[in-house]
CSV table of C-alpha atoms in Angstrom, one decimal:
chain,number,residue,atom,x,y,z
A,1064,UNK,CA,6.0,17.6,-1.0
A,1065,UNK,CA,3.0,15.6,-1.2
A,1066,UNK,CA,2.5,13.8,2.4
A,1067,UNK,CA,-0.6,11.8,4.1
A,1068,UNK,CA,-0.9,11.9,7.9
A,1069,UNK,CA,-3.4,9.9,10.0
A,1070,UNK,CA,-2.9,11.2,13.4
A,1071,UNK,CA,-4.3,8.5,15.6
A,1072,UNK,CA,-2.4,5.9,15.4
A,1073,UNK,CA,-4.1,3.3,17.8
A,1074,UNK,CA,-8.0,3.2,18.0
A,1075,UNK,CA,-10.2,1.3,20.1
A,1076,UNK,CA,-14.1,1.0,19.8
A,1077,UNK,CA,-16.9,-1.1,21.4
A,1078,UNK,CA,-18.7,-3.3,18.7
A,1079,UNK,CA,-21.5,-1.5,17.4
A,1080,UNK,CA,-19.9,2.2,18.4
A,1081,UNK,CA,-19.4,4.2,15.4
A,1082,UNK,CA,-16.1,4.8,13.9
A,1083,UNK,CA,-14.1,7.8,12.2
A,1084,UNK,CA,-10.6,7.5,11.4
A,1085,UNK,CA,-8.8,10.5,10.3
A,1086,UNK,CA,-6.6,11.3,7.0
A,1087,UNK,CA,-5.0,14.8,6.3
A,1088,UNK,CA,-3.3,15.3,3.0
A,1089,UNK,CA,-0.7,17.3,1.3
A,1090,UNK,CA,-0.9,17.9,-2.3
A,1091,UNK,CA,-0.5,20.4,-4.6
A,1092,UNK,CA,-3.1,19.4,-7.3
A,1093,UNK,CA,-6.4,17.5,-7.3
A,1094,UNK,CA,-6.1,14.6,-5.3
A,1095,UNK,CA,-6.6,11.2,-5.7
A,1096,UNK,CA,-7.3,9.5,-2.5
A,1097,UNK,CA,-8.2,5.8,-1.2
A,1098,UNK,CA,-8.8,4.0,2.0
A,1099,UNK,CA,-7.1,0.6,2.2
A,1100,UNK,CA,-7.5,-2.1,4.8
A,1101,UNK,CA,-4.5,-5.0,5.9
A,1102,UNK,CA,-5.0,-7.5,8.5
A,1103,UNK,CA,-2.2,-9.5,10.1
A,1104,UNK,CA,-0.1,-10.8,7.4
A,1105,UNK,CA,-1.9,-9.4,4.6
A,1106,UNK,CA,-1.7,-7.4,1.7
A,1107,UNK,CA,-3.9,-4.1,1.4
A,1108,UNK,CA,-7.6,-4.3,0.1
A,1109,UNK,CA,-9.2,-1.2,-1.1
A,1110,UNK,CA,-12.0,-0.1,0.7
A,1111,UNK,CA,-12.9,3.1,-1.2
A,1112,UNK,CA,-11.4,5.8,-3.5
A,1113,UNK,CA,-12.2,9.3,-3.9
A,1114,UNK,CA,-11.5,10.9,-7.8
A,1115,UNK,CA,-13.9,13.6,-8.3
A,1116,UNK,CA,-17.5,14.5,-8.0
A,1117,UNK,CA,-19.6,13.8,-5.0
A,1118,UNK,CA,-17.4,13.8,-2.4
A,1119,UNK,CA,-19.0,11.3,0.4
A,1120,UNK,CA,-17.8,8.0,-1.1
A,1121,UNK,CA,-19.3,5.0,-0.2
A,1122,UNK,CA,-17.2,2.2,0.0
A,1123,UNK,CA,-17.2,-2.1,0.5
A,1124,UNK,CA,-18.1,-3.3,4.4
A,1125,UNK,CA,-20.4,-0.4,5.0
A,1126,UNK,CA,-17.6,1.9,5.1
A,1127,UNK,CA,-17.6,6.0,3.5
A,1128,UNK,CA,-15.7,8.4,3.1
A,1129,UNK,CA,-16.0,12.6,2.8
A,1130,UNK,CA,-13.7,14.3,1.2
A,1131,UNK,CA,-13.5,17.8,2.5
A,1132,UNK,CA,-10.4,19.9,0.4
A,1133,UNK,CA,-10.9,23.3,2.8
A,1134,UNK,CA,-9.5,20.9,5.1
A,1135,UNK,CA,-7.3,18.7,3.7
A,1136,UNK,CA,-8.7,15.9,4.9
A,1137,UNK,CA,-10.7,12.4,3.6
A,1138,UNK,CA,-11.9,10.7,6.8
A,1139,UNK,CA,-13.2,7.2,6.7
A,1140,UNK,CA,-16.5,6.1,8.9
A,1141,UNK,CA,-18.7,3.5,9.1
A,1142,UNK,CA,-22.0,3.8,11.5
A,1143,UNK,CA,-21.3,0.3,13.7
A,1144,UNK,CA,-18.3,-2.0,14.0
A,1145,UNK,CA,-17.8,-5.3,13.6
A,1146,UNK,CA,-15.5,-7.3,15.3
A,1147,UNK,CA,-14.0,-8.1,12.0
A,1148,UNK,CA,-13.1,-4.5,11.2
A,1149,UNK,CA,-10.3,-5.0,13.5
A,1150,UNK,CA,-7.2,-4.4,11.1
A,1151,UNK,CA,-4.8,-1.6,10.2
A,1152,UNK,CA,-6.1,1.1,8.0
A,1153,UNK,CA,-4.3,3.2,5.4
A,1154,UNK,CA,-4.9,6.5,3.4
A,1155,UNK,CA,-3.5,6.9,0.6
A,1156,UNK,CA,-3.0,9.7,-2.0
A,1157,UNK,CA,-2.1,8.9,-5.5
A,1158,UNK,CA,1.0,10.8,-6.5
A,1159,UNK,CA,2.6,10.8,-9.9
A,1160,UNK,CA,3.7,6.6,-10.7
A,1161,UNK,CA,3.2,5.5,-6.9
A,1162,UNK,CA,1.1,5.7,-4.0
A,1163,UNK,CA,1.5,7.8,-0.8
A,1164,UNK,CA,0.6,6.2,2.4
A,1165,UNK,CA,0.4,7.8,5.9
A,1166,UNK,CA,1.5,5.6,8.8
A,1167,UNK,CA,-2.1,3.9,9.7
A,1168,UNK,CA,-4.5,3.5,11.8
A,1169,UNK,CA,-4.6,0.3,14.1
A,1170,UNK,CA,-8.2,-0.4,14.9
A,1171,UNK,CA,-9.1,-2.9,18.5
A,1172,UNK,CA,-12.7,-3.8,18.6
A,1173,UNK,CA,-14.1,-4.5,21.9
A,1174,UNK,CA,-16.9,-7.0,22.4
B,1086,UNK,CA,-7.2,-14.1,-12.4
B,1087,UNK,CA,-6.1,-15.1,-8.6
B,1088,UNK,CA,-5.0,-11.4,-7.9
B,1089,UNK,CA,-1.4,-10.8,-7.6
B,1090,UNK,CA,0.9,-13.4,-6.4
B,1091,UNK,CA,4.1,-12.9,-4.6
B,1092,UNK,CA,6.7,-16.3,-3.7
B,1093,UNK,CA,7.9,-16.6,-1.4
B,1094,UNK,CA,5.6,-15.3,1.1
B,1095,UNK,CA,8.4,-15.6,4.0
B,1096,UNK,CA,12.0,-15.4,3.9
B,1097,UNK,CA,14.4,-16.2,7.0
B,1098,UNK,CA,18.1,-15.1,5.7
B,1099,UNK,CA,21.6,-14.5,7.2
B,1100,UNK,CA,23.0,-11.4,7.1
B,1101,UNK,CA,25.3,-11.1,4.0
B,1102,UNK,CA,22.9,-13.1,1.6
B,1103,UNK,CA,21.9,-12.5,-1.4
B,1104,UNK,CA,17.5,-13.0,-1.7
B,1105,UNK,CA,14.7,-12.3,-4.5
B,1106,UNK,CA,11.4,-12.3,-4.5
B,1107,UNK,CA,9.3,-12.7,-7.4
B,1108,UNK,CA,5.6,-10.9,-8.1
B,1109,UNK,CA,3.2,-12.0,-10.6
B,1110,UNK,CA,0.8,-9.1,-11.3
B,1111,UNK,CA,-2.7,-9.6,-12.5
B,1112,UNK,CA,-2.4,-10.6,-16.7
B,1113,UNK,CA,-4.1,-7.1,-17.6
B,1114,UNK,CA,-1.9,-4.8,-16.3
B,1115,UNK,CA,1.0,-3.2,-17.4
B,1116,UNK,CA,1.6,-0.7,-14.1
B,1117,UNK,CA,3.7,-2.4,-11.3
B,1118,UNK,CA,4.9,-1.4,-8.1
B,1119,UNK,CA,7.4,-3.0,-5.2
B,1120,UNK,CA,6.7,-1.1,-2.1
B,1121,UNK,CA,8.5,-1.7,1.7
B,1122,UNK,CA,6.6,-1.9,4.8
B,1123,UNK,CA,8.3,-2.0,8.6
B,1124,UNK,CA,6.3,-2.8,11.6
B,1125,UNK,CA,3.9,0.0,12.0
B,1126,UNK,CA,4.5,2.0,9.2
B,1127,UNK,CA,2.5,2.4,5.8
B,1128,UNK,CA,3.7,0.8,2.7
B,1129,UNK,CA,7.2,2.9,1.3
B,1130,UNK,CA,7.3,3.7,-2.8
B,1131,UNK,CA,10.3,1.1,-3.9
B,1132,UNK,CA,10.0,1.5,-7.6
B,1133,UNK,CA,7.9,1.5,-10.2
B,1134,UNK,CA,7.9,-0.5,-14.0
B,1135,UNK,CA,5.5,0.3,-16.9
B,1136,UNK,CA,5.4,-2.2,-19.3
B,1137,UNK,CA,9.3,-3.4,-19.1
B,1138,UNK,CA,10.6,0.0,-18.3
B,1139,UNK,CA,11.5,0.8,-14.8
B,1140,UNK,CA,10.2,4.3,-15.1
B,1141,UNK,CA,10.7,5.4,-11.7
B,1142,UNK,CA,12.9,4.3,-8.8
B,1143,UNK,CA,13.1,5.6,-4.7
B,1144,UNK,CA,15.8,6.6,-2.5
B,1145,UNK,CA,15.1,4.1,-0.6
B,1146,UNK,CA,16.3,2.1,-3.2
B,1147,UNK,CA,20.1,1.3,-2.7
B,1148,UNK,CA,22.5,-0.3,-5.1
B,1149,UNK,CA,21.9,-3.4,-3.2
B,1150,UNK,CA,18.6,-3.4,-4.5
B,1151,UNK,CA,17.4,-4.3,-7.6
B,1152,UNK,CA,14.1,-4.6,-9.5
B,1153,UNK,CA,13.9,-6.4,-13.2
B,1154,UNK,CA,10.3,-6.6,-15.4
B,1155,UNK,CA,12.2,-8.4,-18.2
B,1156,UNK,CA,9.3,-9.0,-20.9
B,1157,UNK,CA,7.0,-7.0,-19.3
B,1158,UNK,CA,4.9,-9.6,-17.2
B,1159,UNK,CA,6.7,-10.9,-14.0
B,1160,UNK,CA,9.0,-8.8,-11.7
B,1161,UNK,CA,11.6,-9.7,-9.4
B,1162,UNK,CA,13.2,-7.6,-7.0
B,1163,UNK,CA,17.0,-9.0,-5.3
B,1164,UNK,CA,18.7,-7.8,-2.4
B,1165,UNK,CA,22.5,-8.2,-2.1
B,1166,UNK,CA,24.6,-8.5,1.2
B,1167,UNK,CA,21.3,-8.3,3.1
B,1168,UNK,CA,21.4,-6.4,6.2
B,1169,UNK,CA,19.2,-6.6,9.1
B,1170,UNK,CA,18.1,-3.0,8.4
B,1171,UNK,CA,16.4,-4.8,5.5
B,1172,UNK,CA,14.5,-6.5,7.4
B,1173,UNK,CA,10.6,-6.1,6.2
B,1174,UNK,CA,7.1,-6.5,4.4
B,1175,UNK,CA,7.8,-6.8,0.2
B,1176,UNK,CA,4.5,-5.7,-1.2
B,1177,UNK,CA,4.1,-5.9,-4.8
B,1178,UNK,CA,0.8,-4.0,-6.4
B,1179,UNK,CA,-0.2,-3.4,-10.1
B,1180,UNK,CA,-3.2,-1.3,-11.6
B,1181,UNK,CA,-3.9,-1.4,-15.4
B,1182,UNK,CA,-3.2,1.2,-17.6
B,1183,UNK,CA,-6.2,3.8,-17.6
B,1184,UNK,CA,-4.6,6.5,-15.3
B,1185,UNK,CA,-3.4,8.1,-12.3
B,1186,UNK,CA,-6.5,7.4,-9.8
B,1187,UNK,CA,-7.0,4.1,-11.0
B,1188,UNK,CA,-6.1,1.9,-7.8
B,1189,UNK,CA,-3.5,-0.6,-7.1
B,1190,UNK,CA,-4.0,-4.3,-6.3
B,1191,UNK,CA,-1.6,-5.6,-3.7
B,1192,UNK,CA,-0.5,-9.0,-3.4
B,1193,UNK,CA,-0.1,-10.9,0.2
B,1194,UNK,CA,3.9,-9.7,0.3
B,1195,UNK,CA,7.4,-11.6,0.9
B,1196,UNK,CA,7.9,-11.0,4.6
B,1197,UNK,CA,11.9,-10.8,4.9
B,1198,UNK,CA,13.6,-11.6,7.9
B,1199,UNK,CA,17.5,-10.9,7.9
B,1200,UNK,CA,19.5,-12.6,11.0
């Protein structure tokens, strides 16, 4: 069954740290894989989506993502948070007529 | 285009009501999704319309429950005899018709609240 797990579910980083949320994936063909972003209240904006090709994905707000399929994973980064990158983040993986979302990351940005 | 628009964007109900939301999708597209969200979860597949047709449709979704895309442009989605179980995040999304990866555009969501 196709599944998407982000393990950590609470993150907390200093403004200006670096940042790396993880994303494991279950699926049995070529995936299709995206990084959304909800703050409070909110609907989901797309941050970046992987299809095919090179597989570090740059993405809006300075953040990428690398697709690595030996291990199932798409992990998103970004080099130095903003205070405004506090939000929930979801992976995603496009299965057949929906989308497949793990459970989220909540990210706390220190000052 | 504004994006996709979903009305109303809260809902307080008793338990027992009958509620439905409505979701305007961007003019384009002819893909549309409802999906659920609970408090620290990701969004949950609901159902899914192509055009008019209702081509797909969870689990999740009971009899209570049901979605309509009557011509194609607009969807609604009612609950009957709410029950506080129901209690959640309506997201509504659409993507145009090019394929598979192509993403989906989520609207701001119909928070329910059953009491």
């Amino acid at each position: 069954a196709q599944s998407v797990t982000q393990p950590d579910i609470h993150i907390t980083v200093s403004e200006g740290a670096s940042l790396e949320l993880r994303c494991n994936y279950s699926y049995g063909a070529t995936p299709y894989l995206f990084w959304y972003v909800q703050s409070p209240g909110q609907g989901l904006q797309l941050l970046l989506k992987y299809f095919s090709g090179d597989t570090l994905v740059q993405g809006i707000k300075g953040f990428e993502a690398e697709f690595k399929r030996s291990q199932s994973s798409f992990n998103l980064r970004k080099p130095s948070v903003h205070w405004s990158d506090a939000a929930e983040y979801f992976c995603a993986c496009s299965g057949y007529n929906k989308l497949i979302f793990g459970a989220g990351t909540r990210l706390a940005v220190h000052p | 285009d504004t994006g996709v628009s979903q009305n109303p964007r809260h809902k307080i109900t008793k338990r027992g009501q009958n509620v439905t939301f409505r979701c305007d999708p961007i003019s384009e597209h002819n893909r549309l999704y409802w999906y659920r969200q609970t408090l620290g979860q990701g969004p949950e597949f609901l159902t899914y319309f192509q055009n008019e047709a209702q081509l797909e449709k969870s689990r999740l979704l009971s009899d209570r429950f049901s979605a309509e895309r009557p011509k194609g442009s607009f969807s609604t989605l009612e609950i009957q005899r709410t029950e506080q179980g129901d209690s959640a995040m309506y997201l509504c999304a659409s993507s145009p018709p090019e394929g598979r990866g192509t993403e989906a555009f989520f609207g701001q969501g119909t928070r329910l609240t059953v009491v």
